[in-house]
XYZ file of N, CA and C in Angstrom:
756
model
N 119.544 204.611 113.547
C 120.893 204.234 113.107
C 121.511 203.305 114.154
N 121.721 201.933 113.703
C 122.293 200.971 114.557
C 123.826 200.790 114.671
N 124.950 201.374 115.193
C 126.126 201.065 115.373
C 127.131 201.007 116.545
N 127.513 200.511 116.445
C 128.491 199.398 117.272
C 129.849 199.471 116.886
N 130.544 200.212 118.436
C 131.995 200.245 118.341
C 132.119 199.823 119.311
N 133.415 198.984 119.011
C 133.987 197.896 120.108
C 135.380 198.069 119.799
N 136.217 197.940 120.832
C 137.704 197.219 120.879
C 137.908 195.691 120.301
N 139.257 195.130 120.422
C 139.546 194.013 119.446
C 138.701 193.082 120.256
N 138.512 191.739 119.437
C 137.152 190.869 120.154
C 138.593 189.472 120.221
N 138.227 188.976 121.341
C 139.229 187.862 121.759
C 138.883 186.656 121.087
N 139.336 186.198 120.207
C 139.186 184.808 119.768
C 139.572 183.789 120.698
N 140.354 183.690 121.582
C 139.729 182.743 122.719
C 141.229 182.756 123.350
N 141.824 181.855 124.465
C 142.015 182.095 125.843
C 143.376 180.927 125.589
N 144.355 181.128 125.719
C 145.460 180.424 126.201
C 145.516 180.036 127.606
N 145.060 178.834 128.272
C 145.171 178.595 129.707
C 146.872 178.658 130.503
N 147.192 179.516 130.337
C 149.424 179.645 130.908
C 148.950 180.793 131.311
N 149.627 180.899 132.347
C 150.493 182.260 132.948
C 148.990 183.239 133.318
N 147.597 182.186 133.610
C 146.530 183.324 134.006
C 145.613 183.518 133.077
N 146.264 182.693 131.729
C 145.399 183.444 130.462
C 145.721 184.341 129.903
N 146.282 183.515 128.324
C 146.640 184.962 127.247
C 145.632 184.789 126.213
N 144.978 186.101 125.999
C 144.088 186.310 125.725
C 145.029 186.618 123.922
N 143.940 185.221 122.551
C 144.535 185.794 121.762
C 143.374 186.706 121.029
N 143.981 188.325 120.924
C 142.683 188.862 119.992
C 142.744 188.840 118.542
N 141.814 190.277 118.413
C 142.302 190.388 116.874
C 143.450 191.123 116.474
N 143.961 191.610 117.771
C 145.328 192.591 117.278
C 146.496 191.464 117.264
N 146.389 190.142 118.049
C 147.551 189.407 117.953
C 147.567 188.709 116.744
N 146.238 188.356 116.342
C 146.423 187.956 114.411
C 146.925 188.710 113.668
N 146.523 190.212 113.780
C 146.575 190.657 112.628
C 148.523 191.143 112.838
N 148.973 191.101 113.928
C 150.334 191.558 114.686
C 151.098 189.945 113.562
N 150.407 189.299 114.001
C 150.971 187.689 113.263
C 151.225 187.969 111.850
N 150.073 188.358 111.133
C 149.419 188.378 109.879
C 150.926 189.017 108.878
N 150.781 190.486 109.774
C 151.777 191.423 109.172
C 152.990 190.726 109.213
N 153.527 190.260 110.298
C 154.696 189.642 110.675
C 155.561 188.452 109.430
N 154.404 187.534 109.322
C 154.092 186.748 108.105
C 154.386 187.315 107.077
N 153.912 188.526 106.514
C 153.710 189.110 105.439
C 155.052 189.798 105.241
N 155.497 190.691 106.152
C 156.854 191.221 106.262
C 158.016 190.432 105.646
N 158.130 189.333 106.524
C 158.798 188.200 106.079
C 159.163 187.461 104.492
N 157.711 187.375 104.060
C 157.523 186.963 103.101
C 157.959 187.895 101.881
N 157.320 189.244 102.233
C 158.027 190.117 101.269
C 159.780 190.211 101.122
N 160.242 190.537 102.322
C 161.678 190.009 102.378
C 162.020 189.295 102.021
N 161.930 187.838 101.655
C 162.498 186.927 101.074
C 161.853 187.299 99.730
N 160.464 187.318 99.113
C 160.401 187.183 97.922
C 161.224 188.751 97.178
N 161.390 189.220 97.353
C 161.943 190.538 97.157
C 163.675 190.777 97.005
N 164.237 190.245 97.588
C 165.562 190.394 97.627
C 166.414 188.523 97.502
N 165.625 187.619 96.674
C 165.855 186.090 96.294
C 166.929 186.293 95.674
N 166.223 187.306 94.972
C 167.263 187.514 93.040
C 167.965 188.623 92.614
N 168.493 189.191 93.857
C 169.429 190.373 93.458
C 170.364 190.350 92.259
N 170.795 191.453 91.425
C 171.503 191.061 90.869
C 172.444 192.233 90.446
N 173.499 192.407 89.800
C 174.450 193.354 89.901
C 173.689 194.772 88.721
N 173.236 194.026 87.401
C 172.463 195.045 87.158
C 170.608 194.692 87.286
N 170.306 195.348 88.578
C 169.021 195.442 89.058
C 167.664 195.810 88.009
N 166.813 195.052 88.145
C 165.683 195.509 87.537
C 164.789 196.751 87.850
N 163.340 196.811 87.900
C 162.750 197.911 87.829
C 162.087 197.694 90.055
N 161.778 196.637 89.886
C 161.566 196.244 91.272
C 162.815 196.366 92.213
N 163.906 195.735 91.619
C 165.237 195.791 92.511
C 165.425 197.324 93.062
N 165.782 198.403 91.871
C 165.711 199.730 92.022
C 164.856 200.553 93.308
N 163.803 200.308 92.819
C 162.733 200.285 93.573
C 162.990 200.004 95.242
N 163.463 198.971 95.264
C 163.740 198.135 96.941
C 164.999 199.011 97.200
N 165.959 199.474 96.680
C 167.345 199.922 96.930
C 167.446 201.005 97.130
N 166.461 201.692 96.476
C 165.853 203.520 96.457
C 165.269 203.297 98.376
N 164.033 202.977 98.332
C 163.533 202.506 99.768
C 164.810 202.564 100.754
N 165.386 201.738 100.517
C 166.705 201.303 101.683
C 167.609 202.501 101.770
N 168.022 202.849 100.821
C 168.527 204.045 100.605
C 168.406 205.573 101.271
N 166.978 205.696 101.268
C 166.232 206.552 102.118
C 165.968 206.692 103.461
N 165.530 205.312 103.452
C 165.985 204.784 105.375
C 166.920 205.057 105.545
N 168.247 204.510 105.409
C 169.302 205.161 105.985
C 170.159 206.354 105.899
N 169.688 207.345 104.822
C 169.835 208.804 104.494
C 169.347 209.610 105.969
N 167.818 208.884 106.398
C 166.911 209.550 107.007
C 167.853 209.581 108.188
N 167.822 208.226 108.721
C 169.042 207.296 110.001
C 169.920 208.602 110.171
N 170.808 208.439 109.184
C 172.175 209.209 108.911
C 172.023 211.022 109.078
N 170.835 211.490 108.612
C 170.712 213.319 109.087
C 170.196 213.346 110.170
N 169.415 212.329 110.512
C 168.554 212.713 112.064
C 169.633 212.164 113.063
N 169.833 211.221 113.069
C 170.863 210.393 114.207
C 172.245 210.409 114.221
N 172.405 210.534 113.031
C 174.414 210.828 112.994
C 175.028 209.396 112.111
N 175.655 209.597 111.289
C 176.553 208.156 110.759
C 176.962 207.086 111.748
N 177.824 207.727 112.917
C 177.421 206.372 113.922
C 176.491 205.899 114.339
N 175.291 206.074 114.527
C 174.233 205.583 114.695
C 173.355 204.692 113.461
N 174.421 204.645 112.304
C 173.619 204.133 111.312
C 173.281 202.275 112.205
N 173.552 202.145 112.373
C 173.617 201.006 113.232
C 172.097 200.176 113.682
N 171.327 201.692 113.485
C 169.748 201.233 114.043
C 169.251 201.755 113.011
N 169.125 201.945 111.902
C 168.925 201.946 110.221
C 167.691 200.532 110.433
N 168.649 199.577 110.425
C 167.244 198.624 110.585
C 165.675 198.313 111.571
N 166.513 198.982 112.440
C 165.099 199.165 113.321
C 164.237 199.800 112.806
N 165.093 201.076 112.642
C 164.008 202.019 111.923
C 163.198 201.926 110.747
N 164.125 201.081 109.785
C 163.419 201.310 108.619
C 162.165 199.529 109.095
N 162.261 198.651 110.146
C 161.358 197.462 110.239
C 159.935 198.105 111.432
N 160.226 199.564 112.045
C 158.954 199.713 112.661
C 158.117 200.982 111.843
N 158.940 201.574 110.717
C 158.161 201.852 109.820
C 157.552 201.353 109.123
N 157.744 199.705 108.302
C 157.138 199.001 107.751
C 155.890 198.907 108.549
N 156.373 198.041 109.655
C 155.279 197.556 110.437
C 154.489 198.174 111.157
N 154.689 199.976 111.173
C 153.088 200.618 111.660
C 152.595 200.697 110.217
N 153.203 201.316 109.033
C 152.198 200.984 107.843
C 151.481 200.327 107.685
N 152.298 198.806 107.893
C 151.201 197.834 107.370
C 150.145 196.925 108.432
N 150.275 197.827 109.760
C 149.959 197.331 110.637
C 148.408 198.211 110.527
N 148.256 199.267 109.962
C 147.439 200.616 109.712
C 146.666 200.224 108.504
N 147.425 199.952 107.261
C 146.618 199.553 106.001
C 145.835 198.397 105.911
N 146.522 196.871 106.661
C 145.942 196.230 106.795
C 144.569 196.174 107.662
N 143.828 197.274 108.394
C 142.681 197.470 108.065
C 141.683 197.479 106.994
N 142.438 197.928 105.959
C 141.613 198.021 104.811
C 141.077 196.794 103.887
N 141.409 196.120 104.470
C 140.991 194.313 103.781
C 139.504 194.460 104.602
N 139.424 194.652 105.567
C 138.031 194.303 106.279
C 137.571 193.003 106.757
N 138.791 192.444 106.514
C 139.553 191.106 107.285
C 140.152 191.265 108.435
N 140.964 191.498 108.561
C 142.087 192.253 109.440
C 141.721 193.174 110.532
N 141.778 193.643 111.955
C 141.552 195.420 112.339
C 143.048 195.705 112.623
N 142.881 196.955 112.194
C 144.395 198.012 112.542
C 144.871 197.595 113.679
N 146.046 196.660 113.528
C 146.982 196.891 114.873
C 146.916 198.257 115.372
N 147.168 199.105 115.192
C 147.647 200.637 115.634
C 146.626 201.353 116.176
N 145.633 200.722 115.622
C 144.173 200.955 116.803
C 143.786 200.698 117.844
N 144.585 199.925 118.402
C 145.264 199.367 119.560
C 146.277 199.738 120.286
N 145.762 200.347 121.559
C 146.417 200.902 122.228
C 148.030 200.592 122.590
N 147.665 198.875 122.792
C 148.962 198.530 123.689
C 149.956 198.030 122.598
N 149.894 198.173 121.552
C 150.971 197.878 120.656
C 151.615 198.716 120.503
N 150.809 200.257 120.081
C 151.605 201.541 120.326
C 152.409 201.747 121.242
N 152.155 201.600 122.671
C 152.725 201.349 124.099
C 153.698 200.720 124.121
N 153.771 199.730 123.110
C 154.763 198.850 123.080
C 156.296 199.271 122.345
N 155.564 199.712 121.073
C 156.608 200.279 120.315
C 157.682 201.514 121.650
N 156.649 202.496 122.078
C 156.930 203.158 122.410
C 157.934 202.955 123.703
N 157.606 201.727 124.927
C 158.568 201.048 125.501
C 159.924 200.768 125.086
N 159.596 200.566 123.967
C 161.080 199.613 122.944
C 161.918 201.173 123.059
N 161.181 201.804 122.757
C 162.135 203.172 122.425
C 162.894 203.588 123.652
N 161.644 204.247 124.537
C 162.294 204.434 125.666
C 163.673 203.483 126.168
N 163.514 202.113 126.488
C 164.028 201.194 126.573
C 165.804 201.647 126.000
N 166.097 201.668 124.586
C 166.306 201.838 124.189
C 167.533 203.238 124.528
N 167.125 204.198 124.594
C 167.198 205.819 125.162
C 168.045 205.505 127.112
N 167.362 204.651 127.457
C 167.640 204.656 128.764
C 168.675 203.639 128.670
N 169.210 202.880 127.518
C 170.382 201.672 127.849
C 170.977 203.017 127.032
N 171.439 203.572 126.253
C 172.035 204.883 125.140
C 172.541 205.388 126.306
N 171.651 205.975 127.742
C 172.268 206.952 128.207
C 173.102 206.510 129.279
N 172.599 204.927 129.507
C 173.521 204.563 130.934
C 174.927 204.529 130.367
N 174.780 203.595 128.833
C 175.809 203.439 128.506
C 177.184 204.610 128.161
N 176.536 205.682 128.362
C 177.163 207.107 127.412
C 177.653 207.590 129.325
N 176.794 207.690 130.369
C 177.487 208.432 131.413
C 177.106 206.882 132.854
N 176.728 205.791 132.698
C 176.971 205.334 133.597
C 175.230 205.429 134.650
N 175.304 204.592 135.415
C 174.000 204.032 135.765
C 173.824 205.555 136.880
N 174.759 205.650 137.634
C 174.769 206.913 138.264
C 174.546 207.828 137.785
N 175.443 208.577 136.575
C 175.324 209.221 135.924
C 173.839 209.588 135.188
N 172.973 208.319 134.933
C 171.710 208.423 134.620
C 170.743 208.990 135.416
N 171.291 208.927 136.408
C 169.907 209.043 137.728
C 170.287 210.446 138.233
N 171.289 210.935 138.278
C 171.985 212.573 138.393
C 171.484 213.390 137.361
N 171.500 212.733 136.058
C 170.526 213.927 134.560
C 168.957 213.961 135.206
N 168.348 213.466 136.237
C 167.218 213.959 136.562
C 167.375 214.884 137.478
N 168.286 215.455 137.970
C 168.418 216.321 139.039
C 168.898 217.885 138.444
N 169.596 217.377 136.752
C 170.016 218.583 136.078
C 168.589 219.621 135.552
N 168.776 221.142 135.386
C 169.957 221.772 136.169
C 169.975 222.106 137.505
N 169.129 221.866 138.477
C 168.729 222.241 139.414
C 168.289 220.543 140.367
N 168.156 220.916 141.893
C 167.457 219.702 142.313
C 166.274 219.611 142.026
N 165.554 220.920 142.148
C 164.467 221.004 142.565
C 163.327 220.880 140.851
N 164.012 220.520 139.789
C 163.724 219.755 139.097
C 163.055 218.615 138.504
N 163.486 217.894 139.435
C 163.917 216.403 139.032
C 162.442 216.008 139.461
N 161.204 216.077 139.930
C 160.000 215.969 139.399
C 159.640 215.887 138.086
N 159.769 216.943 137.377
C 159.334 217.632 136.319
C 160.464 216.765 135.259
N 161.567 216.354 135.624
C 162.613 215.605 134.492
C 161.723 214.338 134.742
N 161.178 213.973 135.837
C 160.932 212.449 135.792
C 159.150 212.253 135.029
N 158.607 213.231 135.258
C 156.971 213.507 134.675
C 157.689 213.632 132.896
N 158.849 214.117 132.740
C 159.014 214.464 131.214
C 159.243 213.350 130.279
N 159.920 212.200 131.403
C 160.652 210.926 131.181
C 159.754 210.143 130.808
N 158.401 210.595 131.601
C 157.582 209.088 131.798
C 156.508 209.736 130.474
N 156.130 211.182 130.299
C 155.162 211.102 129.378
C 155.984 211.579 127.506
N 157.123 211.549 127.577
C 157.443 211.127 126.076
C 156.809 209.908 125.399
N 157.368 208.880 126.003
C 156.600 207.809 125.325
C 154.985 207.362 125.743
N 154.648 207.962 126.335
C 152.860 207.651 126.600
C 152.745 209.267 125.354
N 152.937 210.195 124.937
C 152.680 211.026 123.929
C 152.637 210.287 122.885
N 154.221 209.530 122.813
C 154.415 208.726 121.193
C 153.117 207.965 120.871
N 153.071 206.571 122.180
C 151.792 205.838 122.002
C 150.435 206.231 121.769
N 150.142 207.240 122.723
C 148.734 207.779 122.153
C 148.625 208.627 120.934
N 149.413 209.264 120.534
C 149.286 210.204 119.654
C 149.427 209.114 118.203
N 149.911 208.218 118.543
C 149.393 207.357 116.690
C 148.462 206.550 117.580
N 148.240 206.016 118.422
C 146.987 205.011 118.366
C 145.874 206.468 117.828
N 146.086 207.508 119.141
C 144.505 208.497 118.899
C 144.036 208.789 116.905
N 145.145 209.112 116.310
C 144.812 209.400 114.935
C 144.104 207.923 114.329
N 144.858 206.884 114.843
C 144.244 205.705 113.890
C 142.959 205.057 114.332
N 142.662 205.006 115.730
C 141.479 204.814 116.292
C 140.701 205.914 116.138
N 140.796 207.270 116.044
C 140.393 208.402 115.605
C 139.653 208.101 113.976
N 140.336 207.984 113.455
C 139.988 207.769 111.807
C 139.202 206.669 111.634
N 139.626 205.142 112.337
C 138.462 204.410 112.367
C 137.044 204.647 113.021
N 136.800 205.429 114.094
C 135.766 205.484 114.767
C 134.748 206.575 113.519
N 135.489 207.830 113.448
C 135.159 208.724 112.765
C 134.353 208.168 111.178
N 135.121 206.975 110.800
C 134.881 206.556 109.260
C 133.386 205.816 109.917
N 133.622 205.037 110.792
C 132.490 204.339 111.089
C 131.007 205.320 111.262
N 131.525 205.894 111.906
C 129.806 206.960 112.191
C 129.595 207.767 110.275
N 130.421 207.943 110.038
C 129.563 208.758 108.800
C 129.441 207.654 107.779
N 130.135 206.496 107.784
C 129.578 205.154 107.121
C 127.917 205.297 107.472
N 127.626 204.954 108.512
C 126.269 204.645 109.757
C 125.297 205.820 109.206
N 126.065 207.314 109.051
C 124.689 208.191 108.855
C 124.933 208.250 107.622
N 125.643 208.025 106.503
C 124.988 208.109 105.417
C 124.179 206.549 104.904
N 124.014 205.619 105.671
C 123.206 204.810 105.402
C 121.836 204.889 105.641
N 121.700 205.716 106.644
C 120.456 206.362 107.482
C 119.902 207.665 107.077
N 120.823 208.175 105.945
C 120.419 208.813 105.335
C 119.453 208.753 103.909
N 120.229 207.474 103.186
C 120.132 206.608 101.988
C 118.678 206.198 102.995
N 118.401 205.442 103.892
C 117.273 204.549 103.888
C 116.089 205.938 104.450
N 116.288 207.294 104.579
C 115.094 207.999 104.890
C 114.701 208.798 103.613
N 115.924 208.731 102.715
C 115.720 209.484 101.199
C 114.857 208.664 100.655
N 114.789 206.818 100.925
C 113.636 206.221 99.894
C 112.705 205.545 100.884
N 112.458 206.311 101.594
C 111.530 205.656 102.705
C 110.187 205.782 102.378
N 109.761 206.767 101.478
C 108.465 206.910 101.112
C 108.162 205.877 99.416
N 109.120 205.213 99.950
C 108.522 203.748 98.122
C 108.627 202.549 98.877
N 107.411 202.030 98.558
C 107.140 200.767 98.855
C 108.266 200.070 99.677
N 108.305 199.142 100.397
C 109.483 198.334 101.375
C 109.872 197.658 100.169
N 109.346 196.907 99.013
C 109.267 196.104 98.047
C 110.512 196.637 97.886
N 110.265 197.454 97.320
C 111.530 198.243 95.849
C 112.319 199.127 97.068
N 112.268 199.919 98.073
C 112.982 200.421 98.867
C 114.362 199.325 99.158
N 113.832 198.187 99.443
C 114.526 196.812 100.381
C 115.917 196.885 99.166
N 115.419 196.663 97.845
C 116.936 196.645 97.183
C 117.514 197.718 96.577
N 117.446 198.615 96.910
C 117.920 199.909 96.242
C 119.181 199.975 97.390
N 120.318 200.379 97.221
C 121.555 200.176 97.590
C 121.814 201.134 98.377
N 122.558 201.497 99.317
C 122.637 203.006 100.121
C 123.786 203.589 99.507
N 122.724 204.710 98.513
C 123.460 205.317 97.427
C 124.876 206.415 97.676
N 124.732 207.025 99.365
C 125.594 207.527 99.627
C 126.496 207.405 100.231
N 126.211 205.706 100.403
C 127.880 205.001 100.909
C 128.858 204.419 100.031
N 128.406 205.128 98.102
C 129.319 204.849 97.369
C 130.067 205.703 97.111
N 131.465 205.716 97.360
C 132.308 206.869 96.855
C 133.017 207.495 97.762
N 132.138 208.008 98.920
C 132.257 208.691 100.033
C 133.111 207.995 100.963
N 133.249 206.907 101.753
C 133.687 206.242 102.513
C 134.964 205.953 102.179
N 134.681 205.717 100.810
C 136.361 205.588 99.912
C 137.715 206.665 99.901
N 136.771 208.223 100.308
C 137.948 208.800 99.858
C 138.252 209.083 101.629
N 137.640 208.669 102.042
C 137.919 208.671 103.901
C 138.658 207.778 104.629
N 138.735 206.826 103.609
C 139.579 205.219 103.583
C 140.875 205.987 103.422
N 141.174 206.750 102.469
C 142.594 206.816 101.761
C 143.108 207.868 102.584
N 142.261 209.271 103.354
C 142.594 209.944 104.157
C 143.230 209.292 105.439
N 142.774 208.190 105.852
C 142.600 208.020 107.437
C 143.791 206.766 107.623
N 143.553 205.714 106.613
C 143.739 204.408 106.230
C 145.507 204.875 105.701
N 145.492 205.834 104.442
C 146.589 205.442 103.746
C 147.726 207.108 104.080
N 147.047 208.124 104.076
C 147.452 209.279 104.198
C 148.267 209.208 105.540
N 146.980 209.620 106.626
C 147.057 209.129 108.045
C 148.501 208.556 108.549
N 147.994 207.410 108.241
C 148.898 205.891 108.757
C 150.387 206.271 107.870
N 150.731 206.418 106.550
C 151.918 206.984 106.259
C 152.713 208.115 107.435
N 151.569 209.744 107.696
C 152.164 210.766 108.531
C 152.467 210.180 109.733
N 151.572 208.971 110.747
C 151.806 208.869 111.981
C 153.275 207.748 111.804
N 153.489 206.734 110.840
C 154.755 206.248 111.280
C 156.062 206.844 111.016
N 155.441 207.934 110.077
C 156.897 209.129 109.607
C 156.804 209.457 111.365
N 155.733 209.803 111.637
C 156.271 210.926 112.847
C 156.963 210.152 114.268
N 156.322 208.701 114.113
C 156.635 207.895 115.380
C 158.170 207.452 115.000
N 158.660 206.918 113.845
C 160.092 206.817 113.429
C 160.873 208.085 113.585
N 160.593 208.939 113.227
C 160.785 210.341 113.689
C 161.671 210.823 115.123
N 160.419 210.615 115.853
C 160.336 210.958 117.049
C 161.462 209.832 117.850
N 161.567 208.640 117.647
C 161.938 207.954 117.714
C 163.776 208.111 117.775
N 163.775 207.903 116.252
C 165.597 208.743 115.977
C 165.864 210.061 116.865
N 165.077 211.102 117.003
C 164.916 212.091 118.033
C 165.979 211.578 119.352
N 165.024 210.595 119.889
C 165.391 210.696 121.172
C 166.419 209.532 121.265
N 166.455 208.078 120.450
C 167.561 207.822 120.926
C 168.849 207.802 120.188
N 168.834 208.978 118.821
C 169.605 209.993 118.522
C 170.651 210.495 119.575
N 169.648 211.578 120.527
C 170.281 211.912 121.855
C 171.087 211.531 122.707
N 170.735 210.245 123.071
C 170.943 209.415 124.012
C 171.827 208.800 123.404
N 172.856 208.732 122.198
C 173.763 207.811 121.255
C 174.537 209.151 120.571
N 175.166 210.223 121.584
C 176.033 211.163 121.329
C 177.330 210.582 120.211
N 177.837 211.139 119.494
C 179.028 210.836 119.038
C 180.056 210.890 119.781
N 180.835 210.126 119.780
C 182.340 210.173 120.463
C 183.258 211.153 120.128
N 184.003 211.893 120.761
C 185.064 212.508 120.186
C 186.131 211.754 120.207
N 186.724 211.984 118.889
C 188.433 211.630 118.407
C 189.450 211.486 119.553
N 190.222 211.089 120.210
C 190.995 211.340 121.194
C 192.014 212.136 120.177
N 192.807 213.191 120.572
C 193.475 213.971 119.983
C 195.237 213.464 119.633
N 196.064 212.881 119.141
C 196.993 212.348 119.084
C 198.444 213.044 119.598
């Protein structure tokens, strides 16, 4: 059984800044980007007061995003409604678009996850300066105790390395996994007709890579990739939820 797993393969070398290396995750990062876009405009051209079956459709979606926004994060926070509902798009389709066999999974890729997950943090840490002040930020590592503030700063730093690995591991997980039982049921198919002639063996099809691979596609590919950007949007509103307290009323 001959197979071969590799990380994204570099289509070649931007000479700036040392060399930026473009791979296959920055196409397919492009690809989606493109595509996002495109759906947005073709999708919302022709709104109209009484909506069609597609319009509905798009308004239900939007709707939900910011329902979600609004119980996890609070009505003032509807504010990042759009974030949320544009890095859910884009781990979906950053995940499905594997399935062309054109394309490889952004999300199989480590440092995009990393990335998202930066944004967040990022994010969480401007929420909290802004809520108690740059001082004030650097004192919540010392709460409740001094002797703490290790363990607040190890907690700080591996939230978002959890977020990132925990959807890259499922989606690189599911691709690696699909690949090897692709590999042995082909090696299986070619030892089941190994005893007929090479003649007639050579075109007989590897009968048990029909069907099978497919419903491992929809587990890994469509199932998968749906649970991990619920959970990374999720996780996400979570924390800079937190960090974006509501104000109280001043009392009159």
């Amino acid at each position: 059984m001959d197979l071969s797993i590799n990380g994204a393969r570099v289509y070649f070398t931007i000479p700036v800044f040392g060399g930026i290396k473009i791979t296959q995750t920055t196409v397919t990062l492009f690809a989606v980007t493109v595509l996002l876009i495109f759906l947005a405009w073709i999708l919302t051209r022709n709104l109209k007061k009484r909506p069609g079956k597609i319009q509905v459709l798009i308004e239900k979606g939007v709707s939900m995003i910011y329902g979600l926004v609004e119980s996890t994060m609070g009505k003032h926070n509807m504010r990042f409604a759009p974030y949320i509902g544009t890095l859910f798009l884009s781990s979906i389709f950053c995940t499905l678009i594997g399935m062309t066999q054109v394309f490889r999974s952004a999300t199989a890729d480590v440092s995009v996850t990393v990335a998202w997950a930066l944004v967040t943090t990022a994010m969480v840490w401007y929420g909290n300066i802004k809520e108690n002040g740059f001082l004030g930020w650097l004192k919540g590592f010392t709460e409740p105790i001094v002797v703490m503030t290790p363990m607040n700063i190890v907690s700080e730093i591996a939230s978002p390395v959890s977020m990132a690995f925990r959807h890259f591991g499922n989606v690189a997980g599911g691709s690696v996994l699909t690949a090897l039982i692709y590999a042995a049921l082909a090696a299986l198919s070619s030892a089941l007709f190994s005893w007929l002639p090479e003649a007639i063996a050579s075109v007989i099809p590897p009968i048990f890579q029909i069907g099978i691979p497919a419903f491992l596609s929809i587990y890994f590919d469509l199932f998968s990739g749906f649970v991990q950007a619920f959970v990374f949007c999720l996780l996400t509103m979570v924390y800079v939820g937190s960090a974006n307290p509501p104000h109280e009323e001043t009392a009159i």
